[in-house]
């Protein structure tokens, strides 16, 4: 480790770039190695150490109040490493949450679309008379209104609705009650 006496704190405080460069050269690699013990990510460790040196340069006028600059550098790297890990954990948790939420939303959308497709296909497979009557019935028309519109007897409308209900119930199973009995 570098001896504290070799750090020109007065020169740093006065903005001596040579003193800063000497500090950087003496400590950069050991601080990166120190950060790597926490991060296990070379690029992140280098970024953190560079940020520490930028902060040292920006606040150089206040360095006189620090008893041991070497220890201070290590402490800054450690705190920034912890902050990085904490932020990384939050980012990973948020990414995981949104990915799971997105996947669930995509699955729900697929199920909704596929269910709608199955119901529509089943409706298309109804005999034409039953399909005409049933499509009007689910739109809210009464048996009398359907009979008048199609020019058939009310009893025929009721019979066609029964045929449609039976076929749909057979083909759709549980989807039948989901679509036609709820709501």
mmCIF file of C-alpha atoms in Angstrom:
data_model
loop_
_atom_site.group_PDB
_atom_site.id
_atom_site.type_symbol
_atom_site.label_atom_id
_atom_site.label_comp_id
_atom_site.label_asym_id
_atom_site.label_seq_id
_atom_site.Cartn_x
_atom_site.Cartn_y
_atom_site.Cartn_z
ATOM 1 C CA UNK A 1 0.000 0.000 0.000
ATOM 2 C CA UNK A 2 1.064 3.558 -0.633
ATOM 3 C CA UNK A 3 2.357 5.559 2.306
ATOM 4 C CA UNK A 4 0.168 8.506 3.344
ATOM 5 C CA UNK A 5 3.239 10.743 3.400
ATOM 6 C CA UNK A 6 3.649 10.336 -0.382
ATOM 7 C CA UNK A 7 0.257 11.987 -1.016
ATOM 8 C CA UNK A 8 0.654 15.688 -1.647
ATOM 9 C CA UNK A 9 -2.628 16.809 -0.039
ATOM 10 C CA UNK A 10 -1.631 20.498 -0.086
ATOM 11 C CA UNK A 11 -0.858 20.284 -3.801
ATOM 12 C CA UNK A 12 -4.198 18.572 -4.442
ATOM 13 C CA UNK A 13 -6.072 21.212 -2.483
ATOM 14 C CA UNK A 14 -4.445 23.949 -4.573
ATOM 15 C CA UNK A 15 -5.398 22.211 -7.838
ATOM 16 C CA UNK A 16 -1.935 20.848 -8.687
ATOM 17 C CA UNK A 17 -2.650 18.467 -11.576
ATOM 18 C CA UNK A 18 0.702 16.708 -11.108
ATOM 19 C CA UNK A 19 -0.208 15.881 -7.499
ATOM 20 C CA UNK A 20 -3.579 14.572 -8.684
ATOM 21 C CA UNK A 21 -1.952 12.526 -11.455
ATOM 22 C CA UNK A 22 0.496 11.014 -8.947
ATOM 23 C CA UNK A 23 -2.408 10.099 -6.641
ATOM 24 C CA UNK A 24 -4.276 8.552 -9.564
ATOM 25 C CA UNK A 25 -1.270 6.515 -10.715
ATOM 26 C CA UNK A 26 -0.501 5.328 -7.185
ATOM 27 C CA UNK A 27 -4.058 4.282 -6.262
ATOM 28 C CA UNK A 28 -6.054 3.525 -9.419
ATOM 29 C CA UNK A 29 -5.139 -0.150 -9.897
ATOM 30 C CA UNK A 30 -5.286 -1.064 -6.193
ATOM 31 C CA UNK A 31 -8.666 0.621 -5.833
ATOM 32 C CA UNK A 32 -10.008 -1.214 -8.892
ATOM 33 C CA UNK A 33 -8.809 -4.494 -7.345
ATOM 34 C CA UNK A 34 -10.472 -3.503 -4.077
ATOM 35 C CA UNK A 35 -13.766 -2.731 -5.839
ATOM 36 C CA UNK A 36 -13.579 -6.054 -7.690
ATOM 37 C CA UNK A 37 -13.843 -7.873 -4.348
ATOM 38 C CA UNK A 38 -17.366 -6.475 -4.047
ATOM 39 C CA UNK A 39 -18.480 -6.255 -7.642
ATOM 40 C CA UNK A 40 -16.867 -9.048 -9.657
ATOM 41 C CA UNK A 41 -17.313 -6.752 -12.672
ATOM 42 C CA UNK A 42 -14.158 -5.130 -14.033
ATOM 43 C CA UNK A 43 -15.928 -2.413 -15.994
ATOM 44 C CA UNK A 44 -18.139 -1.399 -13.072
ATOM 45 C CA UNK A 45 -15.129 -1.402 -10.726
ATOM 46 C CA UNK A 46 -13.185 0.873 -13.080
ATOM 47 C CA UNK A 47 -16.168 3.217 -13.436
ATOM 48 C CA UNK A 48 -16.569 3.471 -9.677
ATOM 49 C CA UNK A 49 -12.883 4.214 -9.101
ATOM 50 C CA UNK A 50 -12.898 6.831 -11.849
ATOM 51 C CA UNK A 51 -15.966 8.418 -10.235
ATOM 52 C CA UNK A 52 -14.141 8.497 -6.906
ATOM 53 C CA UNK A 53 -11.197 10.326 -8.476
ATOM 54 C CA UNK A 54 -13.533 12.792 -10.174
ATOM 55 C CA UNK A 55 -15.182 13.461 -6.803
ATOM 56 C CA UNK A 56 -11.767 13.914 -5.164
ATOM 57 C CA UNK A 57 -10.812 16.463 -7.810
ATOM 58 C CA UNK A 58 -14.156 18.295 -7.558
ATOM 59 C CA UNK A 59 -13.950 18.550 -3.760
ATOM 60 C CA UNK A 60 -10.167 18.959 -3.474
ATOM 61 C CA UNK A 61 -10.490 22.157 -1.431
ATOM 62 C CA UNK A 62 -12.033 20.132 1.422
ATOM 63 C CA UNK A 63 -9.293 17.474 1.558
ATOM 64 C CA UNK A 64 -7.539 19.250 4.411
ATOM 65 C CA UNK A 65 -10.248 18.026 6.793
ATOM 66 C CA UNK A 66 -9.474 14.374 6.032
ATOM 67 C CA UNK A 67 -7.043 12.696 8.425
ATOM 68 C CA UNK A 68 -6.128 9.718 6.236
ATOM 69 C CA UNK A 69 -6.712 10.252 2.494
ATOM 70 C CA UNK A 70 -5.739 6.662 1.665
ATOM 71 C CA UNK A 71 -8.398 5.245 4.003
ATOM 72 C CA UNK A 72 -10.853 7.824 2.701
ATOM 73 C CA UNK A 73 -10.291 6.630 -0.892
ATOM 74 C CA UNK A 74 -10.934 3.018 0.076
ATOM 75 C CA UNK A 75 -14.030 3.975 2.025
ATOM 76 C CA UNK A 76 -15.388 5.954 -0.942
ATOM 77 C CA UNK A 77 -14.827 2.989 -3.242
ATOM 78 C CA UNK A 78 -16.504 0.623 -0.783
ATOM 79 C CA UNK A 79 -19.566 2.866 -0.329
ATOM 80 C CA UNK A 80 -19.928 3.427 -4.063
ATOM 81 C CA UNK A 81 -19.579 -0.301 -4.669
ATOM 82 C CA UNK A 82 -22.364 -0.993 -2.180
ATOM 83 C CA UNK A 83 -24.522 1.678 -3.774
ATOM 84 C CA UNK A 84 -23.863 0.161 -7.187
ATOM 85 C CA UNK A 85 -24.815 -3.318 -5.937
ATOM 86 C CA UNK A 86 -27.964 -1.959 -4.303
ATOM 87 C CA UNK A 87 -28.961 -0.117 -7.490
ATOM 88 C CA UNK A 88 -28.138 -3.180 -9.587
ATOM 89 C CA UNK A 89 -30.356 -5.348 -7.341
ATOM 90 C CA UNK A 90 -33.213 -2.872 -7.665
ATOM 91 C CA UNK A 91 -32.735 -2.790 -11.442
ATOM 92 C CA UNK A 92 -32.672 -6.587 -11.682
ATOM 93 C CA UNK A 93 -35.746 -6.930 -9.467
ATOM 94 C CA UNK A 94 -37.624 -4.339 -11.536
ATOM 95 C CA UNK A 95 -36.571 -6.017 -14.770
ATOM 96 C CA UNK A 96 -37.661 -9.406 -13.435
ATOM 97 C CA UNK A 97 -40.993 -8.011 -12.257
ATOM 98 C CA UNK A 98 -41.750 -6.264 -15.549
ATOM 99 C CA UNK A 99 -40.613 -9.267 -17.574
ATOM 100 C CA UNK A 100 -42.864 -11.586 -15.565
ATOM 101 C CA UNK A 101 -45.706 -9.079 -15.768
ATOM 102 C CA UNK A 102 -45.202 -8.728 -19.526
ATOM 103 C CA UNK A 103 -45.085 -12.480 -20.001
ATOM 104 C CA UNK A 104 -48.277 -12.874 -17.974
ATOM 105 C CA UNK A 105 -49.947 -10.103 -19.969
ATOM 106 C CA UNK A 106 -48.849 -11.695 -23.250
ATOM 107 C CA UNK A 107 -50.158 -15.087 -22.136
ATOM 108 C CA UNK A 108 -53.469 -13.565 -21.029
ATOM 109 C CA UNK A 109 -53.775 -11.720 -24.335
ATOM 110 C CA UNK A 110 -53.047 -14.950 -26.233
ATOM 111 C CA UNK A 111 -55.664 -16.847 -24.204
ATOM 112 C CA UNK A 112 -58.232 -14.100 -24.759
ATOM 113 C CA UNK A 113 -57.587 -13.975 -28.496
ATOM 114 C CA UNK A 114 -57.527 -17.743 -28.883
ATOM 115 C CA UNK A 115 -60.739 -18.142 -26.869
ATOM 116 C CA UNK A 116 -62.448 -15.500 -28.973
ATOM 117 C CA UNK A 117 -61.261 -17.248 -32.142
ATOM 118 C CA UNK A 118 -62.614 -20.602 -30.932
ATOM 119 C CA UNK A 119 -65.992 -19.116 -29.993
ATOM 120 C CA UNK A 120 -66.288 -17.271 -33.309
ATOM 121 C CA UNK A 121 -65.320 -20.405 -35.254
ATOM 122 C CA UNK A 122 -67.905 -22.424 -33.321
ATOM 123 C CA UNK A 123 -70.560 -19.814 -34.074
ATOM 124 C CA UNK A 124 -69.648 -20.011 -37.762
ATOM 125 C CA UNK A 125 -70.060 -23.804 -37.625
ATOM 126 C CA UNK A 126 -73.685 -23.547 -36.467
ATOM 127 C CA UNK A 127 -76.340 -24.398 -39.037
ATOM 128 C CA UNK A 128 -77.345 -21.203 -40.899
ATOM 129 C CA UNK A 129 -80.820 -20.950 -39.343
ATOM 130 C CA UNK A 130 -79.502 -21.417 -35.813
ATOM 131 C CA UNK A 131 -76.623 -19.000 -36.462
ATOM 132 C CA UNK A 132 -78.993 -16.249 -37.694
ATOM 133 C CA UNK A 133 -81.326 -16.665 -34.733
ATOM 134 C CA UNK A 134 -78.560 -17.018 -32.152
ATOM 135 C CA UNK A 135 -76.529 -14.037 -33.369
ATOM 136 C CA UNK A 136 -79.605 -11.827 -33.042
ATOM 137 C CA UNK A 137 -80.485 -13.305 -29.652
ATOM 138 C CA UNK A 138 -77.041 -12.511 -28.195
ATOM 139 C CA UNK A 139 -77.420 -8.974 -29.510
ATOM 140 C CA UNK A 140 -80.479 -8.636 -27.281
ATOM 141 C CA UNK A 141 -83.355 -9.124 -29.697
ATOM 142 C CA UNK A 142 -86.454 -10.883 -28.340
ATOM 143 C CA UNK A 143 -87.835 -14.058 -29.905
ATOM 144 C CA UNK A 144 -90.765 -12.038 -31.330
ATOM 145 C CA UNK A 145 -88.434 -9.417 -32.882
ATOM 146 C CA UNK A 146 -86.280 -12.153 -34.429
ATOM 147 C CA UNK A 147 -89.362 -13.977 -35.745
ATOM 148 C CA UNK A 148 -90.714 -10.773 -37.288
ATOM 149 C CA UNK A 149 -87.360 -9.844 -38.848
ATOM 150 C CA UNK A 150 -86.713 -13.310 -40.317
ATOM 151 C CA UNK A 151 -90.344 -13.989 -41.227
ATOM 152 C CA UNK A 152 -90.574 -17.192 -39.177
ATOM 153 C CA UNK A 153 -92.697 -18.375 -36.248
ATOM 154 C CA UNK A 154 -91.714 -17.568 -32.659
ATOM 155 C CA UNK A 155 -91.674 -21.314 -31.934
ATOM 156 C CA UNK A 156 -89.122 -21.776 -34.772
ATOM 157 C CA UNK A 157 -86.949 -19.060 -33.225
ATOM 158 C CA UNK A 158 -87.091 -20.836 -29.857
ATOM 159 C CA UNK A 159 -86.257 -24.190 -31.451
ATOM 160 C CA UNK A 160 -83.284 -22.686 -33.396
ATOM 161 C CA UNK A 161 -81.976 -21.079 -30.174
ATOM 162 C CA UNK A 162 -82.180 -24.444 -28.395
ATOM 163 C CA UNK A 163 -80.258 -26.116 -31.226
ATOM 164 C CA UNK A 164 -77.585 -23.382 -31.107
ATOM 165 C CA UNK A 165 -77.274 -23.611 -27.299
ATOM 166 C CA UNK A 166 -76.910 -27.398 -27.425
ATOM 167 C CA UNK A 167 -74.247 -27.325 -30.166
ATOM 168 C CA UNK A 168 -72.299 -24.532 -28.501
ATOM 169 C CA UNK A 169 -72.419 -26.267 -25.142
ATOM 170 C CA UNK A 170 -71.121 -29.506 -26.696
ATOM 171 C CA UNK A 171 -68.317 -27.850 -28.677
ATOM 172 C CA UNK A 172 -67.197 -25.215 -26.197
ATOM 173 C CA UNK A 173 -67.521 -27.098 -22.907
ATOM 174 C CA UNK A 174 -66.336 -24.782 -20.085
ATOM 175 C CA UNK A 175 -65.912 -21.873 -22.476
ATOM 176 C CA UNK A 176 -69.661 -21.982 -23.071
ATOM 177 C CA UNK A 177 -70.497 -21.009 -19.505
ATOM 178 C CA UNK A 178 -67.675 -18.458 -19.476
ATOM 179 C CA UNK A 179 -69.014 -16.673 -22.552
ATOM 180 C CA UNK A 180 -72.748 -17.155 -22.453
ATOM 181 C CA UNK A 181 -73.822 -17.606 -18.864
ATOM 182 C CA UNK A 182 -71.623 -14.980 -17.165
ATOM 183 C CA UNK A 183 -72.777 -11.389 -17.644
#
